[in-house]
Amino acid sequence: MVRAVGSAPLTVAWLAILVATTRRQQAAGRRGSKRIQREHSTNLQKLSTEPSRVLVTSAFYLDGRSWWPYVPVFAGVVAPAERRLGSLRWLLVGALAHVGATYVGQGHLLARIRRGSAPRRLVNARDVGVSYVVLGLAGALSGYVPRAWRTRTQLVVGGALAVNAAARPTATEVGHLSAFAIGLAVSPWVPDRDARPYPDLASLSPREQT
């Protein structure tokens, strides 16, 4: 456990903050939770008045229901990405994906509102969460998939997100595709990608007894 924490300290710290903010929302009740989420949302209204604050704080809030379903995602994607990229690169990739996908998704929403295909009330929609960071890290982490499967894996995941965005062209779904694409764009330059494969099947196989 200590080794796991030490090898991915930012992942552990991020998850701990999410636990705390989720409990805060639960304690605030349903109305209070919605108010908190809206206060930290990266919606069009907040991005036009206080973008720096909400771009940071939105990544530390979930939808207020529970935090434990995110543990497998953090263990299977976020922590392995930090171990391979290093904490600084991990932070930069995650931030780039979060900010870039937010503006692409909200820009798409603004265009839909101007065309009359989305209601204007969505300028103040609740929009918090970790998905853009996670998908950006997943895109970068795909660079560590063994060569034989790398391109196919990237095409399958990217294709699924593209189909989803086409079927449901919301700001969130367009943002998901954008976040993965940003991570994918940096994947050819990730360090030691052939030396540290993902998933690391060798570490999961039984060790020989000596």
Phi, psi and omega in degrees: 000314180299319179296320180296318179295316182294331182277345179216063187295323181290326176298313181296317180296319179298314180296321179297319178295320179297323176298314182295315182289329177292318177295325176298317179294320179298320180291334182280349182081176186297312180294316180297323178297316179296321179296316180297315180298316180295326179297329184251015184281145174267054176273175184299322181294312181292323179294336180274343184247322181214064186298318184300315182296308186289332177295331176277305189290333181298333181281357181248015179229139173258190182283001174093353184279301180199157182255336189297331177297344181275348182301313178300324179295317179293320180288324186268339183233304189293311180294313176302325178295318180294321180296325183273319182282331192089152188299320182292312178297320177304313180295318181294316179296315180298317180293318179298317179294317182296311182291312182299314181293325178300311182289325177294313181296315180288328175295320176298317179297316179301319179296320179293321178297316180294330177279349181085012181264001175218144182291145183295335181299342181290352176296339180243029181291155174282128184211087177231168175137177187252359191297323181294318178297313182299315181291326174296317178294323178297320177298316178293320181295333179298341176293344180266354176297138180310145186310321184298334184245354190300303184297318180297319179298314180297320180292320180295311181294312179299320179295318179297318179292324179293317178297318179297318179293326178288323181284325181228081187282055177274168178300321182293313182293320175295322177296321178300313178298318181295318181297315179295320180297322178295314177297320179297324181295330180267351186300327179294343184252011179289148185284144172054039188289334177273338181275339183232072185297153175230129356287154181274085184293332181298323181286343181269344182280151180299138179279146179289141178276137179244000000 
